[in-house]
XYZ file of C-alpha atoms in Angstrom:
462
model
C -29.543 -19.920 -38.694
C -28.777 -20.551 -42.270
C -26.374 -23.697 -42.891
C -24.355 -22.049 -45.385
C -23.003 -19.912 -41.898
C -22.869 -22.986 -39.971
C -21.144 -24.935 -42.789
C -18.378 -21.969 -42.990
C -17.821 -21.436 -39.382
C -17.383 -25.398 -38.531
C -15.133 -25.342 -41.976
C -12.975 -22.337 -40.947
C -12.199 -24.238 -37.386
C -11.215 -27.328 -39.303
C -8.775 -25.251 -40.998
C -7.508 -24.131 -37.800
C -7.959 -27.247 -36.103
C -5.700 -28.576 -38.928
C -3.411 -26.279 -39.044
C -2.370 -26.242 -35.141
C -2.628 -30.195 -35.453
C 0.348 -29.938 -37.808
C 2.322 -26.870 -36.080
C 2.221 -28.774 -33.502
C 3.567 -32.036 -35.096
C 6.394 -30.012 -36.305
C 7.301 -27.462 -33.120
C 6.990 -30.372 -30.982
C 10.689 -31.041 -30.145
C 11.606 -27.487 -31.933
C 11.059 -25.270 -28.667
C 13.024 -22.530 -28.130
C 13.468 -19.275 -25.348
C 10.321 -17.615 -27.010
C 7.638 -20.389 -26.255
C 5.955 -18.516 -23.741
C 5.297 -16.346 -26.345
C 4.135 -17.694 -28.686
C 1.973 -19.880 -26.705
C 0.392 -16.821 -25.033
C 0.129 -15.790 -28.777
C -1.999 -19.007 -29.817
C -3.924 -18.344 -27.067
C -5.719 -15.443 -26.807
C -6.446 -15.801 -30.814
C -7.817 -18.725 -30.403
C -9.518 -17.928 -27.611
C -11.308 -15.099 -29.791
C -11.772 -17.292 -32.006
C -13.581 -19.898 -30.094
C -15.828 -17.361 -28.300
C -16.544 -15.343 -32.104
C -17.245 -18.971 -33.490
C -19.908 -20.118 -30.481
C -21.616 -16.329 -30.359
C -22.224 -16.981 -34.604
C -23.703 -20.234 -33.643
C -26.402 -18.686 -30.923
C -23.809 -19.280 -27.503
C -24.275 -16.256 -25.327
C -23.390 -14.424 -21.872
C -25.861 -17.563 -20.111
C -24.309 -20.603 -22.254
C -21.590 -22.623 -20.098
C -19.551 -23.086 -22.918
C -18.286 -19.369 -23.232
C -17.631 -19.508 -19.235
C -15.868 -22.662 -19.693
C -13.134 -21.454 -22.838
C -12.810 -18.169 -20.925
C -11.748 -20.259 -17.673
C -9.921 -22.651 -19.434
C -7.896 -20.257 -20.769
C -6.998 -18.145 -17.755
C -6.529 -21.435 -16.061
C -4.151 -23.211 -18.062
C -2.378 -20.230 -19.580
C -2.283 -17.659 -16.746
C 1.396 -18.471 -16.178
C 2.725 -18.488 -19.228
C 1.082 -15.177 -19.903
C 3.081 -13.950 -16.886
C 6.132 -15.457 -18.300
C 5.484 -13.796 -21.950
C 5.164 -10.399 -20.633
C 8.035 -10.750 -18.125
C 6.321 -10.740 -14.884
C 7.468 -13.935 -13.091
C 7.673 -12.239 -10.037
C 3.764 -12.734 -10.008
C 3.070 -16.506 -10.088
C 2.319 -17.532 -6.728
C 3.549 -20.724 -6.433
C 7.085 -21.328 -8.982
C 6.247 -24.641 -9.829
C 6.538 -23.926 -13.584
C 10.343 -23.026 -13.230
C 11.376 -26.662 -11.925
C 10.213 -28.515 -14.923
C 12.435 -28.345 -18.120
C 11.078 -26.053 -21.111
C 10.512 -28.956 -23.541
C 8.074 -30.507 -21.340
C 6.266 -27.310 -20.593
C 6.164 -26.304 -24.054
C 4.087 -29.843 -25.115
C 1.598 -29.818 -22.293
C 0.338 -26.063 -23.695
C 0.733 -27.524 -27.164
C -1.572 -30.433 -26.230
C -3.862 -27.980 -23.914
C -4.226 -25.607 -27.037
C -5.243 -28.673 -29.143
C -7.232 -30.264 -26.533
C -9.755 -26.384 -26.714
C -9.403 -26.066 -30.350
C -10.466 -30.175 -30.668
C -13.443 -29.320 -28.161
C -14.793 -26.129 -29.875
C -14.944 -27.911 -32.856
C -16.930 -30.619 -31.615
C -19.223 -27.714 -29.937
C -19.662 -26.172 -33.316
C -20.288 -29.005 -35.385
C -23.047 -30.450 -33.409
C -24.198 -27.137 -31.651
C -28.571 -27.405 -32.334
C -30.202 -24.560 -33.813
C -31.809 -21.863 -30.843
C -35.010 -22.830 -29.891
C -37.990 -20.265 -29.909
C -38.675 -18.895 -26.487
C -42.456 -19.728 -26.847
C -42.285 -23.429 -28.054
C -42.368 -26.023 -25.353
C -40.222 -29.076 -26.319
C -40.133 -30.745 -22.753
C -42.937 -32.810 -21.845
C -42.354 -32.558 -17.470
C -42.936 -29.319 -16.624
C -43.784 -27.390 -13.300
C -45.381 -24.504 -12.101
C -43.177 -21.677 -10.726
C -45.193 -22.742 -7.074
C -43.945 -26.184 -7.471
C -40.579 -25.161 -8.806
C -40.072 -22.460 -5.374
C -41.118 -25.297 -3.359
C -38.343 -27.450 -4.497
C -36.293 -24.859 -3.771
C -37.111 -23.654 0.015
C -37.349 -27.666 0.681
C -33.672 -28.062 -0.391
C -32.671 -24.771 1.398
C -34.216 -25.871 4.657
C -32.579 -29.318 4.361
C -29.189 -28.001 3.341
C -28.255 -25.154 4.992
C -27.786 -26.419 8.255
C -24.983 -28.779 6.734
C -23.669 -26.093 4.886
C -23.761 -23.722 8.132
C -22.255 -26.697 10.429
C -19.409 -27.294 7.466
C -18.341 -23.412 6.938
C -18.236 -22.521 10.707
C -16.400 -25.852 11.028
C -13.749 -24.832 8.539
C -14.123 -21.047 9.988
C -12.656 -22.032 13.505
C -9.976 -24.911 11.616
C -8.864 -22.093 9.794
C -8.689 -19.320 12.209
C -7.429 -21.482 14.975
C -4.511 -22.810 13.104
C -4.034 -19.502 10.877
C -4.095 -20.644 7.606
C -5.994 -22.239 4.939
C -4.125 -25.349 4.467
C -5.965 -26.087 8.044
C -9.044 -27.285 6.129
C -9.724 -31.018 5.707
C -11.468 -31.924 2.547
C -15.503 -32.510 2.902
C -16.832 -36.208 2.142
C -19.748 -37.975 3.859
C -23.780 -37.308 3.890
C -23.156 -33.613 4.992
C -21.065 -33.129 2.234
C -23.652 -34.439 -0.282
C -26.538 -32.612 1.417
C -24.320 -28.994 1.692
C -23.955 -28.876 -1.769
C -27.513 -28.155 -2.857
C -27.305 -25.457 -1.154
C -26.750 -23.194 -4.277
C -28.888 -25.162 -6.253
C -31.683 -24.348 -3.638
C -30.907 -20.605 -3.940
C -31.063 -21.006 -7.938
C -34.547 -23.036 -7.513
C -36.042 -20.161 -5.203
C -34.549 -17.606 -8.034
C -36.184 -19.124 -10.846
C -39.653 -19.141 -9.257
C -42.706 -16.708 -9.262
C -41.457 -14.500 -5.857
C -40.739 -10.806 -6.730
C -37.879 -9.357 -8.069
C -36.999 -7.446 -4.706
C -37.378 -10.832 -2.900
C -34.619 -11.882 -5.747
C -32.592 -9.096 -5.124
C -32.442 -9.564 -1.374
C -31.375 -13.199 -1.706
C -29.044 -12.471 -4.215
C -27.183 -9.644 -1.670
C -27.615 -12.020 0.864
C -26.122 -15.207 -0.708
C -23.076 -13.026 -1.897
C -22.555 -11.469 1.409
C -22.317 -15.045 3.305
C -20.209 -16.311 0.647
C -17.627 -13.738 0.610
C -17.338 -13.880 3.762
C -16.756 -17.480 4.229
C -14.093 -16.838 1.744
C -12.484 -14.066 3.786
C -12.511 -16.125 7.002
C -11.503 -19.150 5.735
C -9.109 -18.536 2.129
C -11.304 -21.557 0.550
C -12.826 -19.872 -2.836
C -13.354 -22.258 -5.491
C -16.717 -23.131 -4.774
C -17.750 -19.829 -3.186
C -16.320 -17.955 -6.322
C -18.454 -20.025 -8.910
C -22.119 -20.143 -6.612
C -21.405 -16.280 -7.076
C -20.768 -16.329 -10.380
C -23.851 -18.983 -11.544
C -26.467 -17.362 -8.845
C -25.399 -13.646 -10.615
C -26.216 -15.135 -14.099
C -29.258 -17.002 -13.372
C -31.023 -13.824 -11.345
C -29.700 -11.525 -14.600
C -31.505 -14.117 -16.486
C -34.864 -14.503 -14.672
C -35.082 -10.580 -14.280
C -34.407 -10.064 -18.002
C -31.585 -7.992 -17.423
C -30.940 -5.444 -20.149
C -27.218 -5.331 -20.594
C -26.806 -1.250 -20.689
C -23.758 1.244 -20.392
C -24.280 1.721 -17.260
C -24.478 -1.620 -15.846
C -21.596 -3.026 -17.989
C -19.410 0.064 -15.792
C -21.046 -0.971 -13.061
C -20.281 -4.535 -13.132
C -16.682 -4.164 -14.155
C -16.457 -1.867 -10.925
C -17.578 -5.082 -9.024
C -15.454 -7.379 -10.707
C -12.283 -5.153 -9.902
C -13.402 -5.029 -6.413
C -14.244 -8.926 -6.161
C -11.392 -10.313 -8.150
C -9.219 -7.835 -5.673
C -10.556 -9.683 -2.573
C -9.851 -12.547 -4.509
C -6.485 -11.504 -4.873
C -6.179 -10.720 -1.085
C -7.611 -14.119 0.246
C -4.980 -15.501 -2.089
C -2.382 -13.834 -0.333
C -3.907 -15.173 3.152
C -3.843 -18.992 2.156
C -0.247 -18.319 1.138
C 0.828 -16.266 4.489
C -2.150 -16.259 7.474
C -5.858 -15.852 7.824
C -6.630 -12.397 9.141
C -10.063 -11.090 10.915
C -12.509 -8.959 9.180
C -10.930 -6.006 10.878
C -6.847 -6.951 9.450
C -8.560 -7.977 5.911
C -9.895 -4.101 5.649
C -6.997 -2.017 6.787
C -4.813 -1.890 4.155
C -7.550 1.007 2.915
C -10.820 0.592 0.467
C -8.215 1.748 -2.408
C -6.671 -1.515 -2.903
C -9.866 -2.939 -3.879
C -9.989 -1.069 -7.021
C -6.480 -1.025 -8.056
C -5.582 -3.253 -11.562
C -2.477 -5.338 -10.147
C -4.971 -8.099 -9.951
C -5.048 -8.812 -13.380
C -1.220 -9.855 -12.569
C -2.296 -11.710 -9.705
C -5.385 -13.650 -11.113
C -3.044 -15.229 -13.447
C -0.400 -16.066 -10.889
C -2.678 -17.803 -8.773
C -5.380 -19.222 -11.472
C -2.646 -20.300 -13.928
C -1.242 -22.870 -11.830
C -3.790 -25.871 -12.946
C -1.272 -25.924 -16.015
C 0.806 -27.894 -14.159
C -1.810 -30.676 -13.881
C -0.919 -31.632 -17.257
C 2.737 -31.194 -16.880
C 2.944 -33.616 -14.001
C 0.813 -36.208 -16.146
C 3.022 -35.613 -19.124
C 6.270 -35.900 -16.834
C 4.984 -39.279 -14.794
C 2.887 -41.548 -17.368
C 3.709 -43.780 -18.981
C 6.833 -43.344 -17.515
C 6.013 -44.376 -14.261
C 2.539 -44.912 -14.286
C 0.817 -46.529 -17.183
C -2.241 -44.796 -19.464
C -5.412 -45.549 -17.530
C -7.596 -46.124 -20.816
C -10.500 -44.476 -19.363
C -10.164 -45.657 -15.777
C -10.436 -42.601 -14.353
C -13.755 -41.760 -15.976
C -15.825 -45.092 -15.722
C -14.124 -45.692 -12.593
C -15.857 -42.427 -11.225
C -19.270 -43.508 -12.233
C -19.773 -46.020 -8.735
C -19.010 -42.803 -6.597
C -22.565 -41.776 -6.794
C -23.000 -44.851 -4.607
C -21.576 -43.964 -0.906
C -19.253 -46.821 -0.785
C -16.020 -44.727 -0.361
C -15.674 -45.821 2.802
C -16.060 -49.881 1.278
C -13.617 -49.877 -1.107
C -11.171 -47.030 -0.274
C -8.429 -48.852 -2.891
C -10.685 -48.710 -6.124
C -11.371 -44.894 -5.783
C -7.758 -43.984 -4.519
C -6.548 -45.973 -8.056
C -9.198 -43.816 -9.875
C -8.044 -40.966 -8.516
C -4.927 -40.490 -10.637
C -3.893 -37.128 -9.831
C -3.887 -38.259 -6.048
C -1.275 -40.939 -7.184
C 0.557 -38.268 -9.018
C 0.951 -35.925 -6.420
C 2.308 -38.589 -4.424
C 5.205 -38.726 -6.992
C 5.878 -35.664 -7.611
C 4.729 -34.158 -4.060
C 2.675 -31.007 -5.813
C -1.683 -31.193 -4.730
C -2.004 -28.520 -7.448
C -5.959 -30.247 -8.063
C -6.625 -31.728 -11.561
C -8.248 -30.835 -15.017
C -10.019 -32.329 -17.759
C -7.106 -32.227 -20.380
C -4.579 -33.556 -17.725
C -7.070 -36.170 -17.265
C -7.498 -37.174 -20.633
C -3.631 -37.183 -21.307
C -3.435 -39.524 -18.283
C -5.772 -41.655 -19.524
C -5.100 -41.956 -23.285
C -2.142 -39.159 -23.869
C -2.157 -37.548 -27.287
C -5.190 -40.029 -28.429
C -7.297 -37.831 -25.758
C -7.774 -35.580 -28.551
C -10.029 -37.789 -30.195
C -12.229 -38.228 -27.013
C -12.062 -34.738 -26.447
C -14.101 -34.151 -30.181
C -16.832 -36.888 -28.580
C -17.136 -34.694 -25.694
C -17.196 -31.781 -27.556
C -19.852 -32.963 -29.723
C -22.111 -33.900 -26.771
C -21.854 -30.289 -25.041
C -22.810 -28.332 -28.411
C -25.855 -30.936 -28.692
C -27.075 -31.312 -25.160
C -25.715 -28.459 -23.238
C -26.500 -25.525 -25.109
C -28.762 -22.949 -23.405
C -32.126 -22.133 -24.779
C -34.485 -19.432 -23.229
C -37.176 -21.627 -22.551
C -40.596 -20.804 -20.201
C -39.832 -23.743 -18.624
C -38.625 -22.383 -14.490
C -37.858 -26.426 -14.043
C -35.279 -26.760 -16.761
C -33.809 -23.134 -16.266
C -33.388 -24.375 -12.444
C -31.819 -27.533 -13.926
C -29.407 -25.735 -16.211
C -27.931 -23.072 -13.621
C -27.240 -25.970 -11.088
C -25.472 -28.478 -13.640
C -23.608 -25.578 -14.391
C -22.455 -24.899 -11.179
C -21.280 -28.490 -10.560
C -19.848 -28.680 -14.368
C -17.997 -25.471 -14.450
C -15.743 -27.073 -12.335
C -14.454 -29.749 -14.639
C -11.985 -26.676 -15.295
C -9.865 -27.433 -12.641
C -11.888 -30.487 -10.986
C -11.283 -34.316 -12.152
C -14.317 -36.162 -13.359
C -14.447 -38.053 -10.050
C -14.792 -34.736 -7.801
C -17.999 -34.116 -9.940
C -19.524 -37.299 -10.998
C -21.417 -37.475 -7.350
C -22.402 -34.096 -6.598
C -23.492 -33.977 -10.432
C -26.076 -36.997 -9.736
C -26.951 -35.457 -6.655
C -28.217 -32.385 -7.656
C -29.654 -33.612 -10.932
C -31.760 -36.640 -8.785
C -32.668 -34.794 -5.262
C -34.779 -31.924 -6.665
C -36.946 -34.549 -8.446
C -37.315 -36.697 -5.531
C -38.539 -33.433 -3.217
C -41.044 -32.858 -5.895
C -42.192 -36.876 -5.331
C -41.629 -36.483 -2.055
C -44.144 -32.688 -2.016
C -46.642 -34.660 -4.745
C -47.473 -37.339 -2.466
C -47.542 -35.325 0.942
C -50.473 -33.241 -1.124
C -52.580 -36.345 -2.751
C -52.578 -37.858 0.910
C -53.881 -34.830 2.601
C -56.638 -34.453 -0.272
């Protein structure tokens, strides 16, 4: 990569870093009927922009960064671009029409400088690619070593992850909705969610491709179907998602015509069920049998695209409800939130109950305003620090396009690695820091002590 590209790219997003800075100092009380508009406007340019900038600078279909702009987007905007196009009648839940315009209008101001701050922190620190055939990591491990990892976490895991999802199964189904389900904390908790990061460990190792492919259809097929029976996606949705990447990735996966169709077709038909367990956590859970007979057709039709942004959109109103309650009724936490996290990898929950339910600011919000629409990163950081966020936001920006930038390595241990701190990361999107401080350590720590663990069993019976 020559630097003179570099150089231009990271200059031409300081120019339009700088230039929504200041439209934004000046629109800032100057709202009028239109905003939704021109938000949705911002939006998907600089969402084109972001994702043109990152491809220049080596970020591709496996780098978490263009997943994470794409979600972002969809995530915090989906609403708005409902309201733009004049299709209201689509958001699922109407929180966005009790909150006064001017307040709405400066939390997707701050979100749009909060992605344009963070992409050009990626940019400017992004590291060149690294050559496919140069080894920069000094622990490696054999594919063997890296499968056993893998089928070791699976066999520990899955039981907990069984037990959980039929638990939830018969909460749900018993009480007819999805609003039955209690959240998951605890050992079983922490031990149930390696269980993706056990299927991406087996994935990355030496067994054959039709081996792959039957895990893969197998993995997808109990997921969905806890989805289905249970209207709990999040997690589900993303394991898909990551699992679908990383076995496109270890098989070398040529993206053709064909396959581009062919995915699309899937993604109609998935984001469709999507769209339908959506509609059963907001009315009832249905059997298999009542979730098919509305007809095979209305998998494939496009009113999902409506739908996805009704239902996705809603984490906008994380950072509405910060910007409406603090400091106004809840002072700035000056980083509380995030160092405040860091102890949860410890399971002491249960000994001081009152120091995580203070760090856990959107809990306290919700209890205001009466709204559990989850949490986000850039509601976080206005919570924390308000407009001055931005400026942590560049930090963290920095760090991502230094340390978290995919490189095609022959390295099945740090490939492994990357897929699963994905999977936990991803959900920063619509996730605060605490939800995935723990289950990040976990799944970074437990793979490594397996391999201790499988290293010693061997030396003793030598």
């Amino acid at each position: 990569m020559e630097k003179w590209n570099k150089l231009s790219i990271v200059f031409l997003n300081v120019l339009i870093t700088l230039s929504l800075l200041l439209y934004t100092h000046i629109n800032l009380k100057n709202y009028n009927d239109n905003w939704p508009v021109i938000i949705s406007i911002i939006s998907i340019v600089s969402l084109l922009i972001q994702l043109l900038s990152q491809r220049k600078l080596g970020f591709g279909i496996y780098d978490f960064v263009t997943y994470f702009f794409i979600f972002s987007h969809v995530f915090m905007f989906g609403n708005i671009y409902l309201l733009a196009i004049d299709k209201a009648e689509f958001i699922s839940w109407g929180l966005i029409h009790r909150y006064h315009d001017e307040l709405l209008f400066e939390s997707a101001l701050f979100i749009l400088c909060y992605l344009q701050v963070l992409n050009l922190g990626i940019l400017a620190f992004a590291k060149e690619r690294i050559n496919v055939n140069v080894q920069t990591h000094k622990f490696e491990l054999k594919d063997k070593a890296v499968k056993n990892i893998g089928i070791v976490l699976a066999i520990i895991s899955f039981p907990f992850r069984l037990i959980i999802d039929v638990g939830n199964i018969i909460a749900a189904q018993s009480n007819g909705s999805y609003y039955a389900l209690e959240s998951q904390s605890g050992i079983s908790d922490d031990i149930a969610i390696l269980f993706v990061p056990s299927m991406i460990f087996i994935l990355n190792s030496s067994i054959s491709k039709k081996k792959k492919t039957v895990l893969l259809i197998a993995f997808i097929l109990y997921s969905t179907l806890n989805m289905i029976l249970t209207g709990d996606r999040r997690y589900q949705f993303i394991g898909i998602l990551i699992v679908i990447i990383n076995y496109f990735y270890v098989n070398k996966t040529k993206i053709k015509v064909s396959r581009v169709i062919v995915l699309c077709i899937l993604g109609v038909v998935g984001l469709n069920i999507l769209t339908q367990i959506s509609q059963i956590r907001q009315n009832s859970l249905v059997s298999i049998t009542q979730f098919f007979s509305g007809g095979f057709t209305s998998f494939f039709s496009l009113d999902f695209i409506f739908e996805v942004f009704g239902e996705f959109g809603l984490s906008f109103m994380t950072v509405v409800i910060a910007m409406e309650n603090i400091p106004k009724l809840i002072p700035f936490q000056y980083g509380f939130s995030f160092w405040g996290a860091i102890p949860s990898i410890l399971p002491i929950g249960w000994i001081f109950p009152d120091f995580f339910y203070d760090v856990s600011i959107f809990r306290r919000l919700y209890e205001i305003e009466g709204y559990p629409v989850g949490a986000s990163l850039p509601g976080e950081l206005y919570a924390n620090f308000g407009w001055h966020g931005l400026f942590i936001t560049f930090v963290l920006g920095s760090f991502i396009g230094k340390y978290f930038k995919f490189s095609k390595m022959n390295n099945p241990l740090k490939t492994a690695q990357y897929f699963s701190v994905f999977y936990i990361l991803i959900n920063i999107v619509r996730a605060s820091f605490l939800e995935i401080t723990r289950n990040l350590f976990l799944i970074i720590i437990i793979p490594f002590m397996v391999f201790y663990f499988l290293k010693s069993m061997r030396e003793k019976s030598d």
